[in-house]
Coordinates of C-alpha atoms in Angstrom, one line a residue:
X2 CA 0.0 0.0 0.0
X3 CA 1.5 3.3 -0.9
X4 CA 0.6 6.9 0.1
X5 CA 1.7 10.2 -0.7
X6 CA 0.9 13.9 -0.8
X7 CA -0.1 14.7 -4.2
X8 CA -3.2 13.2 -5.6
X9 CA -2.3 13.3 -9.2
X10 CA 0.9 11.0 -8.3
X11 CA -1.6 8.8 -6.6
X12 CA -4.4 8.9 -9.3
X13 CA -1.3 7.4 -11.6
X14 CA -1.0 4.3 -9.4
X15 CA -4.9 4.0 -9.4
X16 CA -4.9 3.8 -13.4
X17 CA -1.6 1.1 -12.9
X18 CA -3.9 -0.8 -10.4
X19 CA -1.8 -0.4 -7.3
X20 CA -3.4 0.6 -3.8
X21 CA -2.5 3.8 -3.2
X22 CA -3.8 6.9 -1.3
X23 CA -3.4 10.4 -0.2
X24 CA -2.0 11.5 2.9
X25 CA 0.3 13.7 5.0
X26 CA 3.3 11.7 6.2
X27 CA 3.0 13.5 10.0
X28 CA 0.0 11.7 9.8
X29 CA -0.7 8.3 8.6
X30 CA -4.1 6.8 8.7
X31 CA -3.3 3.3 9.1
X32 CA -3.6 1.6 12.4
X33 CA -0.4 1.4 15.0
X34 CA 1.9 -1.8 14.8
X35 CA -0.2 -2.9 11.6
X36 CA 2.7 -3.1 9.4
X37 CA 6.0 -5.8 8.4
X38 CA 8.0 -3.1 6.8
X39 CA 7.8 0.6 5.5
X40 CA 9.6 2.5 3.3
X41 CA 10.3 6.1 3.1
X42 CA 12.4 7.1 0.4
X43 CA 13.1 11.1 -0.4
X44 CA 10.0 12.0 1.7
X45 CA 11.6 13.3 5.1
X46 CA 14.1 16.2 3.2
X47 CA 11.2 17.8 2.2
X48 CA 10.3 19.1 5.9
X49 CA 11.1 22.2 7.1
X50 CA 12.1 22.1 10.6
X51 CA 14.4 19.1 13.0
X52 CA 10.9 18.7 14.7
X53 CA 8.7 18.1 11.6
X54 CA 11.5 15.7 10.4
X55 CA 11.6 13.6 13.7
X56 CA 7.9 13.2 13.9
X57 CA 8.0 11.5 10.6
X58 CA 10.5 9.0 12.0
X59 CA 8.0 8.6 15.2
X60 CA 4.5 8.6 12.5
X61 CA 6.7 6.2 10.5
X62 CA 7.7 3.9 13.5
X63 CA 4.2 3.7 15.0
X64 CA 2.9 1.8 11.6
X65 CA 5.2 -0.9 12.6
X66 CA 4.5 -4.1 14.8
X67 CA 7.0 -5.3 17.2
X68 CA 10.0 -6.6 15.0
X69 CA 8.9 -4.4 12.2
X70 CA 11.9 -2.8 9.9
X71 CA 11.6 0.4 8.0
X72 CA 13.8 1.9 5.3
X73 CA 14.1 5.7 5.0
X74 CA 16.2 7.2 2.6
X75 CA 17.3 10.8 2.4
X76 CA 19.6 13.7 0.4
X77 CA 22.6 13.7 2.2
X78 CA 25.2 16.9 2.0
X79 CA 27.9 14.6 0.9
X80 CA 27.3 14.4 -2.9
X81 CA 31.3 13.5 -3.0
X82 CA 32.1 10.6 -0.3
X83 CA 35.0 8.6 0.2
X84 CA 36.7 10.5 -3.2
X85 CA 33.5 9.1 -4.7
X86 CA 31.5 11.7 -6.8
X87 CA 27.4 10.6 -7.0
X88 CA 25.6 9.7 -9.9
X89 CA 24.0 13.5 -9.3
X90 CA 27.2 15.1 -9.8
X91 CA 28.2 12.7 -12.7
X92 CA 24.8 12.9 -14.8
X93 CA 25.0 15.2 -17.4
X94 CA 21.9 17.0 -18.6
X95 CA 20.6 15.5 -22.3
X96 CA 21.5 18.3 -24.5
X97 CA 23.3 21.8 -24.0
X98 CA 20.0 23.8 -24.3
X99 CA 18.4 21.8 -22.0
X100 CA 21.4 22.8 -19.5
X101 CA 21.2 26.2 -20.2
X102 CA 17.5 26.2 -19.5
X103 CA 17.7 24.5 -16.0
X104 CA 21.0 26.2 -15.2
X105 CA 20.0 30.1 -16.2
X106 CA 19.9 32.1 -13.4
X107 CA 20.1 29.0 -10.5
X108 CA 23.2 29.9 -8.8
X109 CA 22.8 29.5 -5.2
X110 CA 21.8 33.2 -4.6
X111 CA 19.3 34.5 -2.3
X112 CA 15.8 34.3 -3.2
X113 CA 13.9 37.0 -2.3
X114 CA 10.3 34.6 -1.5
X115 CA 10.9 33.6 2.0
X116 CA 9.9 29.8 3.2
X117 CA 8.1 29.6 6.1
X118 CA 10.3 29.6 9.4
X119 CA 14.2 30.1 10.0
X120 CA 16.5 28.2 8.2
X121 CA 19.4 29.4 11.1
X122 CA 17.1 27.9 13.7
X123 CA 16.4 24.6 12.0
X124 CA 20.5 24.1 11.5
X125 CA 20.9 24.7 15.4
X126 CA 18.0 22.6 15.6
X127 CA 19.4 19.6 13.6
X128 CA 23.3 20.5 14.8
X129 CA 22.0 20.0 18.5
X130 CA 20.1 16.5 17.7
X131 CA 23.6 15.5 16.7
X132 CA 25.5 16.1 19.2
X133 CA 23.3 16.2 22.3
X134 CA 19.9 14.5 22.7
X135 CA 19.8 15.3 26.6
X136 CA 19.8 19.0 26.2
X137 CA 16.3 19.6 25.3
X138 CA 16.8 23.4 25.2
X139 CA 16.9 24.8 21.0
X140 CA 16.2 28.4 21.1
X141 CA 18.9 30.2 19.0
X142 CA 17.8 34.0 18.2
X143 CA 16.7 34.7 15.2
X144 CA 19.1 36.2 11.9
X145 CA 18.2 39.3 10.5
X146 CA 19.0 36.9 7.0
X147 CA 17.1 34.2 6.8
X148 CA 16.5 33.4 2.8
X149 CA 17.3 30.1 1.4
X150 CA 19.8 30.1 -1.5
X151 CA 18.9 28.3 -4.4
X152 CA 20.4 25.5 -5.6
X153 CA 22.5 24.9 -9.0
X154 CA 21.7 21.5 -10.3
X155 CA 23.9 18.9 -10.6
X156 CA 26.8 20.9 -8.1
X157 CA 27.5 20.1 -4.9
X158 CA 25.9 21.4 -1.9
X159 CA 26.7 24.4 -0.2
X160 CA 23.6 24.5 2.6
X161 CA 21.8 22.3 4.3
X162 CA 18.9 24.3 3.8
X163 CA 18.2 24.8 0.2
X164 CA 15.7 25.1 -2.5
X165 CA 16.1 23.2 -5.7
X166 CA 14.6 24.8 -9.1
X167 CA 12.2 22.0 -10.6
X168 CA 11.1 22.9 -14.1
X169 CA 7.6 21.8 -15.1
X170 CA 8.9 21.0 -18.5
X171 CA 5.7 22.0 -21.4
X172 CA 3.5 23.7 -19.1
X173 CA 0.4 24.2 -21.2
X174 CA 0.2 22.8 -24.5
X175 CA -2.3 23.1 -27.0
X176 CA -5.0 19.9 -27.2
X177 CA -3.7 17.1 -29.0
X178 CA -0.3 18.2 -28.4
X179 CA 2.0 16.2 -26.4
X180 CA 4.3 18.2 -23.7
X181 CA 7.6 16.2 -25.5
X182 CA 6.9 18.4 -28.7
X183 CA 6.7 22.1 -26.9
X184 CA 10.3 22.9 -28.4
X185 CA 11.3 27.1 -27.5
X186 CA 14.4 28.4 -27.2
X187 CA 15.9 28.3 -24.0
X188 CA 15.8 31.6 -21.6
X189 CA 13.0 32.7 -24.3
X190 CA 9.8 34.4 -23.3
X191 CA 8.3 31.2 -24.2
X192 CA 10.5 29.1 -22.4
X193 CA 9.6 30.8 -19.0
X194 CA 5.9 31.2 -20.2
X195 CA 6.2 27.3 -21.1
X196 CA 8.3 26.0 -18.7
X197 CA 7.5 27.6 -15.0
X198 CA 10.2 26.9 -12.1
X199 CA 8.8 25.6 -9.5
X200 CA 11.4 25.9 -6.2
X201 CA 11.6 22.9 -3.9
X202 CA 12.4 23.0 -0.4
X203 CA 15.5 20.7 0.7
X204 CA 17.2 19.7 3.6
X205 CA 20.2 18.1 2.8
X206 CA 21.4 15.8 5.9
X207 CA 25.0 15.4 7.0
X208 CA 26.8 12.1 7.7
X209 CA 25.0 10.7 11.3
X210 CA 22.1 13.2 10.8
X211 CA 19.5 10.7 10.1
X212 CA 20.9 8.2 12.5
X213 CA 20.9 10.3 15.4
X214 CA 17.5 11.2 14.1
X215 CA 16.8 7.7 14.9
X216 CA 18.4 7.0 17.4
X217 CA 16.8 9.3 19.7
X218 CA 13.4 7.4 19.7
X219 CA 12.3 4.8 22.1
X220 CA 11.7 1.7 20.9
X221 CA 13.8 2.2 18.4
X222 CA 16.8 -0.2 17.2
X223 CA 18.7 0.8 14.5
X224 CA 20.2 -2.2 12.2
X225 CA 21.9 -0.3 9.6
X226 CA 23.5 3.1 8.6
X227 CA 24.7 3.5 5.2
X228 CA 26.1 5.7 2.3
X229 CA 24.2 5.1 -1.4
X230 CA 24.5 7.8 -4.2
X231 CA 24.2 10.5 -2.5
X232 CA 21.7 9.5 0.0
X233 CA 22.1 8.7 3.5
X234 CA 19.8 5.2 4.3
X235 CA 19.1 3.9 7.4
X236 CA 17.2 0.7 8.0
X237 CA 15.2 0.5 11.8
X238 CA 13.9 -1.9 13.9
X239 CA 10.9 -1.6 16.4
X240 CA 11.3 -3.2 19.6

């Protein structure tokens, strides 16, 4: 069974006959201890703050039964590890227009439409579950600068606290027309009419982040901690 936030994505699993369903990830509605295994993969990145991104771990742990295992994957900071550069860092883009296009004007720069809530605070936030789960105290002041840079693909990261620009390649198109055949000139009028960017939120974790995430539950064993392409993985127990 599969859930996720976006109805469309789940509409598509509908049409491919798999059981799927909308929902918010702090908030499951499936019954406690009900499930063998559960997998989150690129799903607990996408939260804002240390606290929104534990409580996942906690929402995600209370589907499990006793001896339940769950799998969560997540960006890590570390897109070069162990003088190993990631399959983000290696993929080129198809075609040098296509390059252009994403890359044009994405250098990590300020951007001037704030996200909700502090990045600073969320850092200090995250810095503090690493290195000391007894001190429940996170109150840093707040920065007179708080925008989010945003990212340039396929570079490595700079912040933890990013947004990534996601281009909605086609946009509208004409009916009868497939989005594949929209074809403008990159940086054009009609490229940016055609192809909106749509900024994502990231936090990119740092080597232990995620574990000590983890590791700060009760009931909570963790059986694995691991680097994969650019991801940090663990894989939990429920006691």
């Amino acid at each position: 069974v599969g859930c996720d936030r976006s109805k469309n994505l789940v509409d598509i699993c509908g049409e491919k006959n798999f059981q799927a369903f909308v929902c918010d990830a702090l908030s499951v509605p499936i019954r406690s201890g009900s499930c063998d295994a559960c997998i989150s993969i690129a799903v607990i990145h996408h939260f804002s703050t240390a606290e929104r991104r534990l409580a996942t771990i906690r929402e995600l742990v209370r589907l499990l039964r006793p001896g339940g295992t769950a799998l969560i994957y997540v960006w890590a900071m570390e897109q070069e590890y162990k003088n190993q550069k990631s399959k983000y860092l290696k993929e080129k883009i198809g075609s040098k227009d296509t390059e252009e296009e994403i890359n044009t004007g994405m250098a990590q720069r300020p951007l001037s439409d704030q996200m909700p809530g502090s990045s600073s605070r969320d850092a200090a936030c995250s810095n503090q579950l690493l290195s000391d789960w007894e001190d429940e105290g996170c109150d840093p002041k707040p920065v007179a600068d708080s925008r989010l840079p945003v990212h340039t693909n396929r570079t490595s990261f700079h912040s933890q606290d990013l947004l990534v620009p996601w281009h909605l390649k086609g946009g509208t198109k004409k009916k009868g027309q497939s989005i594949d055949t929209v074809l403008v000139p990159a940086g054009s009028k009609e490229s940016q009419e055609l192809s909106p960017v749509f900024h994502r939120y990231y936090h990119v974790f740092r080597e232990g982040e995620l574990e000590a995430a983890c590791r700060s539950l009760d009931g909570v064993r963790v059986q694995k901690s691991y680097y994969d392409q650019g991801n940090w993985c663990v894989v939990l127990e429920k006691l």
